[in-house]
Amino acid sequence: MARFEARYKCRVVQDYYSDNEEMLAKLAAGATGYDIIVPTGNALESLIRQKALRPLDKSRLPNLKNINPAYLDTPFDPGNRFSVPYAYTITLLGYNVQKMRELGLPTDTWAVIFEPKYLQRLKDRVTVLDSQRELMAAALKYLGYSANDTDEAHWKQARDLIIRAKPYWAAFNASSYIKELTVGDIWLVHGYSSDIFQANLDAQHAGRKFAIASSVPKEGAVLALDSMVLHKSGPRPDLALQFMDFMLEGRNSAELTNLIGSGNPNLDAMRYINPEIARNPAIFPDAQHFKHLEMLRDLNRNQRRVLSRMWTEIKLR
């Protein structure tokens, strides 16, 4: 960021959100003045539908050629009229290697967070994301359905699976689970690949006598592609386009991955990425794992209402 500010004689102000729902709610409540927003695919779809974004002038993005075509022309934004792929994460299992080995538990299946026969040995040592879409997606994948399945009967099966497993979980947690993994209080989490990467770094730096690893469940998982977009309320779309092109430079894009362990859709960045990270299949999945990954699609109003009602049931039970 400092390099961008020095090159373009400006100051970048950053703001953060914990999940897409919080970002969309903030904008819906009237928040303005953001030049660039970095939503995940299903939230991008929602912003496009709301006509909240500016179309991109691609003649000002020469480095767009660096993006792997596999991450372009998504169902969220055909032709990439509004979005530039930035980074991705996979929602997977993160675990304390030593503890899971001692307990003889599998680490390659969602069964380990949903089945009582495994959870009995992990009681109060497991957390799952406090996200209705992500948790339902994991349950749907475990049941053999698509993460984007909208059949209400299938959602009820997923709800019942979650309610059966819930008594064994320590918490629904989307924020402090990195720390809890790092200090050894929690042994297994449903979380994001970049967060698990950070937890392991923190554990190693703290000299813990265990390692944190991650795995993509064999039933499949969610891949969240984050993209840069221009919000209509932004006062400096010219500077925002310069920032986008700056971040599309391979060396700059690679720094993001080396720093936070995010997956990277930028082909030019690969030569700058730490080889240990580039070889990690939970960050850069091979073809076998990639074909089982899905990006979450947006829901319509009725589907969101039904899912919210089920989420309330899950939380109250």
Short mmCIF file of C-alpha atoms in Angstrom, two decimals:
data_model
loop_
_atom_site.label_atom_id
_atom_site.label_comp_id
_atom_site.label_asym_id
_atom_site.label_seq_id
_atom_site.Cartn_x
_atom_site.Cartn_y
_atom_site.Cartn_z
CA MET A 1 0.00 0.00 0.00
CA ALA A 2 2.85 2.35 0.82
CA ARG A 3 4.35 1.70 -2.61
CA PHE A 4 1.09 2.63 -4.32
CA GLU A 5 0.77 5.80 -2.23
CA ALA A 6 4.34 6.79 -3.14
CA ARG A 7 3.85 6.09 -6.86
CA TYR A 8 0.57 8.01 -7.16
CA LYS A 9 1.08 10.66 -4.45
CA CYS A 10 -2.06 9.79 -2.56
CA ARG A 11 -3.24 8.32 0.73
CA VAL A 12 -5.32 5.15 0.82
CA VAL A 13 -7.92 4.80 3.57
CA GLN A 14 -9.05 1.23 4.25
CA ASP A 15 -12.15 -0.08 5.95
CA TYR A 16 -12.97 -3.69 6.77
CA TYR A 17 -16.01 -5.95 7.11
CA SER A 18 -16.34 -9.40 8.65
CA ASP A 19 -18.50 -10.91 5.93
CA ASN A 20 -20.41 -9.99 2.79
CA GLU A 21 -23.70 -9.63 4.62
CA GLU A 22 -22.22 -6.93 6.83
CA MET A 23 -20.84 -5.05 3.80
CA LEU A 24 -24.15 -5.22 1.92
CA ALA A 25 -26.07 -4.11 5.01
CA LYS A 26 -23.72 -1.17 5.50
CA LEU A 27 -24.20 0.00 1.91
CA ALA A 28 -27.96 -0.56 2.12
CA ALA A 29 -27.99 1.65 5.23
CA GLY A 30 -26.48 4.50 3.19
CA ALA A 31 -22.69 4.17 3.53
CA THR A 32 -21.00 5.99 0.64
CA GLY A 33 -17.61 7.22 -0.49
CA TYR A 34 -15.92 3.89 -1.21
CA ASP A 35 -13.93 3.94 -4.47
CA ILE A 36 -13.12 0.23 -4.43
CA ILE A 37 -14.97 -2.60 -2.72
CA VAL A 38 -13.74 -6.22 -2.66
CA PRO A 39 -16.84 -8.44 -2.45
CA THR A 40 -17.07 -12.19 -2.86
CA GLY A 41 -18.94 -13.60 -5.86
CA ASN A 42 -22.48 -13.87 -4.51
CA ALA A 43 -22.27 -10.36 -3.02
CA LEU A 44 -20.89 -9.07 -6.32
CA GLU A 45 -23.96 -10.51 -8.01
CA SER A 46 -26.16 -8.63 -5.55
CA LEU A 47 -24.31 -5.31 -6.11
CA ILE A 48 -24.63 -5.65 -9.89
CA ARG A 49 -28.34 -6.33 -9.58
CA GLN A 50 -28.71 -3.22 -7.40
CA LYS A 51 -26.91 -1.18 -10.12
CA ALA A 52 -24.48 -0.02 -7.43
CA LEU A 53 -21.30 -0.43 -9.53
CA ARG A 54 -19.51 1.48 -12.29
CA PRO A 55 -18.58 -0.46 -15.47
CA LEU A 56 -14.82 -0.91 -15.92
CA ASP A 57 -12.82 0.92 -18.57
CA LYS A 58 -10.59 -2.04 -19.43
CA SER A 59 -8.37 0.08 -21.66
CA ARG A 60 -6.96 1.37 -18.36
CA LEU A 61 -6.28 -2.12 -17.03
CA PRO A 62 -3.47 -3.49 -19.25
CA ASN A 63 -2.40 -5.93 -16.52
CA LEU A 64 -5.78 -7.65 -16.64
CA LYS A 65 -4.04 -10.01 -19.11
CA ASN A 66 -2.27 -11.56 -16.07
CA ILE A 67 -5.43 -13.16 -14.71
CA ASN A 68 -5.89 -16.88 -15.24
CA PRO A 69 -8.85 -17.24 -17.67
CA ALA A 70 -10.33 -19.89 -15.33
CA TYR A 71 -11.25 -17.02 -12.96
CA LEU A 72 -12.67 -14.68 -15.62
CA ASP A 73 -16.14 -14.57 -17.15
CA THR A 74 -17.80 -16.02 -14.04
CA PRO A 75 -21.56 -16.52 -13.79
CA PHE A 76 -21.58 -13.53 -11.38
CA ASP A 77 -20.24 -11.10 -13.95
CA PRO A 78 -20.15 -12.45 -17.52
CA GLY A 79 -17.49 -10.66 -19.54
CA ASN A 80 -16.11 -9.03 -16.37
CA ARG A 81 -17.95 -5.79 -17.06
CA PHE A 82 -17.62 -4.76 -13.41
CA SER A 83 -15.10 -6.95 -11.61
CA VAL A 84 -11.40 -7.77 -11.51
CA PRO A 85 -10.46 -11.06 -9.72
CA TYR A 86 -8.22 -10.31 -6.76
CA ALA A 87 -7.80 -13.35 -4.49
CA TYR A 88 -9.64 -16.44 -3.35
CA THR A 89 -10.10 -18.56 -0.25
CA ILE A 90 -11.46 -22.06 0.24
CA THR A 91 -13.77 -22.90 3.14
CA LEU A 92 -12.29 -26.09 4.58
CA LEU A 93 -11.16 -27.94 7.69
CA GLY A 94 -8.37 -26.53 9.84
CA TYR A 95 -6.95 -28.72 12.57
CA ASN A 96 -4.34 -29.32 15.23
CA VAL A 97 -2.21 -31.99 13.57
CA GLN A 98 -0.99 -33.63 16.77
CA LYS A 99 -4.42 -33.81 18.46
CA MET A 100 -6.22 -35.19 15.44
CA ARG A 101 -3.49 -37.78 14.99
CA GLU A 102 -3.66 -38.81 18.67
CA LEU A 103 -7.43 -39.22 18.40
CA GLY A 104 -7.19 -41.15 15.15
CA LEU A 105 -9.76 -38.93 13.44
CA PRO A 106 -10.10 -38.29 9.71
CA THR A 107 -9.27 -34.85 8.35
CA ASP A 108 -10.47 -35.25 4.78
CA THR A 109 -14.24 -35.32 5.25
CA TRP A 110 -17.00 -33.05 6.56
CA ALA A 111 -18.14 -36.09 8.58
CA VAL A 112 -15.70 -35.10 11.29
CA ILE A 113 -17.71 -31.95 12.11
CA PHE A 114 -21.15 -33.47 11.57
CA GLU A 115 -21.07 -37.07 12.80
CA PRO A 116 -21.48 -37.76 16.55
CA LYS A 117 -19.25 -40.86 16.33
CA TYR A 118 -16.33 -38.50 15.67
CA LEU A 119 -17.57 -35.48 17.60
CA GLN A 120 -17.82 -37.47 20.85
CA ARG A 121 -14.03 -37.35 20.97
CA LEU A 122 -13.91 -33.66 20.07
CA LYS A 123 -16.67 -32.26 22.30
CA ASP A 124 -16.21 -28.52 22.88
CA ARG A 125 -13.02 -28.55 20.79
CA VAL A 126 -14.72 -27.75 17.47
CA THR A 127 -15.97 -24.47 16.06
CA VAL A 128 -17.90 -23.78 12.87
CA LEU A 129 -18.29 -20.52 10.99
CA ASP A 130 -21.05 -18.22 12.18
CA SER A 131 -22.30 -17.92 8.59
CA GLN A 132 -25.58 -19.38 7.44
CA ARG A 133 -24.48 -19.74 3.79
CA GLU A 134 -21.10 -21.31 4.58
CA LEU A 135 -22.34 -23.76 7.20
CA MET A 136 -25.34 -24.82 5.12
CA ALA A 137 -23.02 -25.25 2.14
CA ALA A 138 -20.75 -27.59 4.12
CA ALA A 139 -23.77 -29.61 5.28
CA LEU A 140 -25.21 -29.77 1.76
CA LYS A 141 -21.88 -30.93 0.33
CA TYR A 142 -21.62 -33.62 3.01
CA LEU A 143 -25.13 -34.82 2.12
CA GLY A 144 -24.11 -35.08 -1.53
CA TYR A 145 -25.85 -31.95 -2.82
CA SER A 146 -24.53 -28.83 -4.48
CA ALA A 147 -23.52 -25.96 -2.19
CA ASN A 148 -25.98 -23.91 -4.27
CA ASP A 149 -28.85 -26.38 -3.92
CA THR A 150 -32.05 -24.44 -3.15
CA ASP A 151 -34.43 -27.37 -2.72
CA GLU A 152 -36.16 -26.67 0.61
CA ALA A 153 -36.32 -30.39 1.43
CA HIS A 154 -32.55 -30.63 1.07
CA TRP A 155 -32.10 -27.51 3.20
CA LYS A 156 -34.17 -29.17 5.94
CA GLN A 157 -31.90 -32.22 5.83
CA ALA A 158 -28.90 -29.91 6.18
CA ARG A 159 -30.59 -28.06 9.05
CA ASP A 160 -31.29 -31.31 10.88
CA LEU A 161 -27.70 -32.46 10.37
CA ILE A 162 -26.42 -29.21 11.87
CA ILE A 163 -28.83 -29.36 14.83
CA ARG A 164 -27.71 -32.93 15.59
CA ALA A 165 -24.04 -31.90 15.62
CA LYS A 166 -24.45 -28.57 17.41
CA PRO A 167 -24.30 -29.90 21.03
CA TYR A 168 -20.75 -31.09 20.40
CA TRP A 169 -19.47 -27.75 19.05
CA ALA A 170 -17.84 -25.16 21.28
CA ALA A 171 -19.20 -22.23 19.28
CA PHE A 172 -20.26 -20.66 16.03
CA ASN A 173 -17.21 -18.54 15.44
CA ALA A 174 -16.12 -16.46 12.46
CA SER A 175 -13.63 -14.16 14.19
CA SER A 176 -11.54 -15.50 17.09
CA TYR A 177 -11.14 -19.09 15.91
CA ILE A 178 -7.65 -18.33 14.54
CA LYS A 179 -6.43 -17.44 18.03
CA GLU A 180 -8.17 -20.40 19.64
CA LEU A 181 -6.52 -22.79 17.19
CA THR A 182 -3.19 -21.09 17.78
CA VAL A 183 -3.25 -21.44 21.55
CA GLY A 184 -4.53 -25.04 21.42
CA ASP A 185 -7.97 -24.48 22.98
CA ILE A 186 -9.70 -25.65 19.78
CA TRP A 187 -8.55 -28.66 17.75
CA LEU A 188 -10.76 -28.54 14.68
CA VAL A 189 -12.48 -25.70 12.82
CA HIS A 190 -14.65 -25.07 9.83
CA GLY A 191 -12.86 -22.02 8.47
CA TYR A 192 -11.15 -20.15 5.64
CA SER A 193 -7.89 -21.32 4.08
CA SER A 194 -6.16 -17.96 4.61
CA ASP A 195 -7.18 -17.96 8.29
CA ILE A 196 -5.76 -21.46 8.82
CA PHE A 197 -2.54 -20.34 7.13
CA GLN A 198 -2.37 -17.43 9.59
CA ALA A 199 -3.11 -19.69 12.58
CA ASN A 200 -0.21 -21.96 11.68
CA LEU A 201 2.15 -19.01 11.24
CA ASP A 202 1.12 -17.64 14.63
CA ALA A 203 1.55 -21.06 16.28
CA GLN A 204 5.03 -21.47 14.84
CA HIS A 205 6.07 -17.93 15.81
CA ALA A 206 4.83 -18.57 19.35
CA GLY A 207 6.88 -21.78 19.55
CA ARG A 208 3.86 -24.05 20.04
CA LYS A 209 4.60 -27.77 20.12
CA PHE A 210 1.98 -28.52 17.49
CA ALA A 211 1.24 -27.55 13.90
CA ILE A 212 -1.99 -26.31 12.32
CA ALA A 213 -2.88 -27.79 8.94
CA SER A 214 -5.83 -27.61 6.58
CA SER A 215 -7.54 -29.92 4.13
CA VAL A 216 -10.22 -29.71 1.48
CA PRO A 217 -12.91 -32.30 2.32
CA LYS A 218 -13.34 -35.00 -0.30
CA GLU A 219 -17.06 -34.15 -0.63
CA GLY A 220 -16.12 -30.71 -1.95
CA ALA A 221 -16.14 -27.18 -0.58
CA VAL A 222 -16.80 -23.52 -1.31
CA LEU A 223 -14.31 -21.38 -3.21
CA ALA A 224 -14.85 -17.67 -2.57
CA LEU A 225 -13.43 -15.48 -5.32
CA ASP A 226 -12.91 -11.90 -4.15
CA SER A 227 -12.95 -9.23 -6.85
CA MET A 228 -12.23 -5.52 -6.98
CA VAL A 229 -15.19 -3.38 -8.13
CA LEU A 230 -15.86 0.35 -8.44
CA HIS A 231 -18.72 1.61 -6.30
CA LYS A 232 -20.83 4.35 -7.86
CA SER A 233 -20.41 6.59 -4.83
CA GLY A 234 -16.60 6.62 -5.02
CA PRO A 235 -15.13 10.11 -5.60
CA ARG A 236 -11.94 8.95 -7.41
CA PRO A 237 -12.73 6.26 -10.01
CA ASP A 238 -9.62 7.34 -11.99
CA LEU A 239 -7.34 6.59 -9.04
CA ALA A 240 -9.30 3.44 -8.26
CA LEU A 241 -8.56 2.07 -11.77
CA GLN A 242 -4.87 2.82 -11.23
CA PHE A 243 -5.00 0.88 -7.97
CA MET A 244 -6.65 -2.08 -9.70
CA ASP A 245 -3.97 -2.18 -12.39
CA PHE A 246 -1.25 -1.78 -9.74
CA MET A 247 -2.61 -4.81 -7.88
CA LEU A 248 -2.69 -6.78 -11.14
CA GLU A 249 1.09 -6.50 -11.43
CA GLY A 250 2.51 -9.93 -10.60
CA ARG A 251 4.91 -8.80 -7.90
CA ASN A 252 2.29 -6.71 -6.08
CA SER A 253 -0.34 -9.43 -6.32
CA ALA A 254 2.10 -12.05 -5.01
CA GLU A 255 2.77 -10.02 -1.87
CA LEU A 256 -0.84 -10.45 -0.82
CA THR A 257 -0.52 -14.23 -1.02
CA ASN A 258 2.85 -14.32 0.72
CA LEU A 259 1.44 -12.15 3.51
CA ILE A 260 -1.96 -13.71 4.20
CA GLY A 261 -1.93 -17.08 2.39
CA SER A 262 -4.74 -16.27 -0.02
CA GLY A 263 -5.16 -18.17 -3.27
CA ASN A 264 -4.14 -16.11 -6.28
CA PRO A 265 -5.75 -16.01 -9.75
CA ASN A 266 -2.85 -13.97 -11.19
CA LEU A 267 -0.59 -16.11 -13.40
CA ASP A 268 2.25 -13.57 -13.38
CA ALA A 269 2.23 -13.59 -9.57
CA MET A 270 3.13 -17.28 -9.34
CA ARG A 271 6.85 -16.73 -9.95
CA TYR A 272 7.00 -14.42 -6.89
CA ILE A 273 5.01 -16.59 -4.48
CA ASN A 274 6.81 -18.46 -1.71
CA PRO A 275 7.21 -22.04 -3.10
CA GLU A 276 5.98 -23.56 0.16
CA ILE A 277 2.69 -21.67 -0.24
CA ALA A 278 2.45 -22.38 -3.97
CA ARG A 279 2.74 -26.14 -3.23
CA ASN A 280 0.00 -26.10 -0.55
CA PRO A 281 -3.07 -27.82 -2.09
CA ALA A 282 -5.37 -26.16 0.45
CA ILE A 283 -4.33 -22.77 -1.00
CA PHE A 284 -3.66 -23.75 -4.61
CA PRO A 285 -5.85 -26.84 -5.17
CA ASP A 286 -4.87 -29.33 -7.84
CA ALA A 287 -7.22 -30.25 -10.68
CA GLN A 288 -8.70 -33.15 -8.70
CA HIS A 289 -9.74 -30.91 -5.78
CA PHE A 290 -10.61 -27.92 -7.98
CA LYS A 291 -13.40 -29.78 -9.77
CA HIS A 292 -15.16 -30.31 -6.41
CA LEU A 293 -15.12 -26.61 -5.48
CA GLU A 294 -18.12 -24.33 -5.97
CA MET A 295 -18.64 -20.60 -5.77
CA LEU A 296 -21.77 -19.59 -3.85
CA ARG A 297 -24.49 -17.90 -5.92
CA ASP A 298 -26.79 -15.19 -4.66
CA LEU A 299 -30.24 -16.14 -3.37
CA ASN A 300 -33.54 -14.48 -4.21
CA ARG A 301 -35.62 -12.73 -1.58
CA ASN A 302 -37.83 -15.73 -0.80
CA GLN A 303 -34.86 -18.10 -0.54
CA ARG A 304 -33.08 -15.70 1.83
CA ARG A 305 -36.21 -15.54 3.99
CA VAL A 306 -36.50 -19.34 4.19
CA LEU A 307 -32.80 -19.73 4.98
CA SER A 308 -32.94 -17.04 7.66
CA ARG A 309 -35.85 -18.83 9.30
CA MET A 310 -33.91 -22.09 9.35
CA TRP A 311 -30.84 -20.31 10.71
CA THR A 312 -32.92 -18.93 13.56
CA GLU A 313 -34.14 -22.47 14.33
CA ILE A 314 -30.54 -23.70 14.35
CA LYS A 315 -29.41 -20.98 16.72
CA LEU A 316 -32.34 -21.43 19.12
CA ARG A 317 -32.17 -25.24 19.39
#
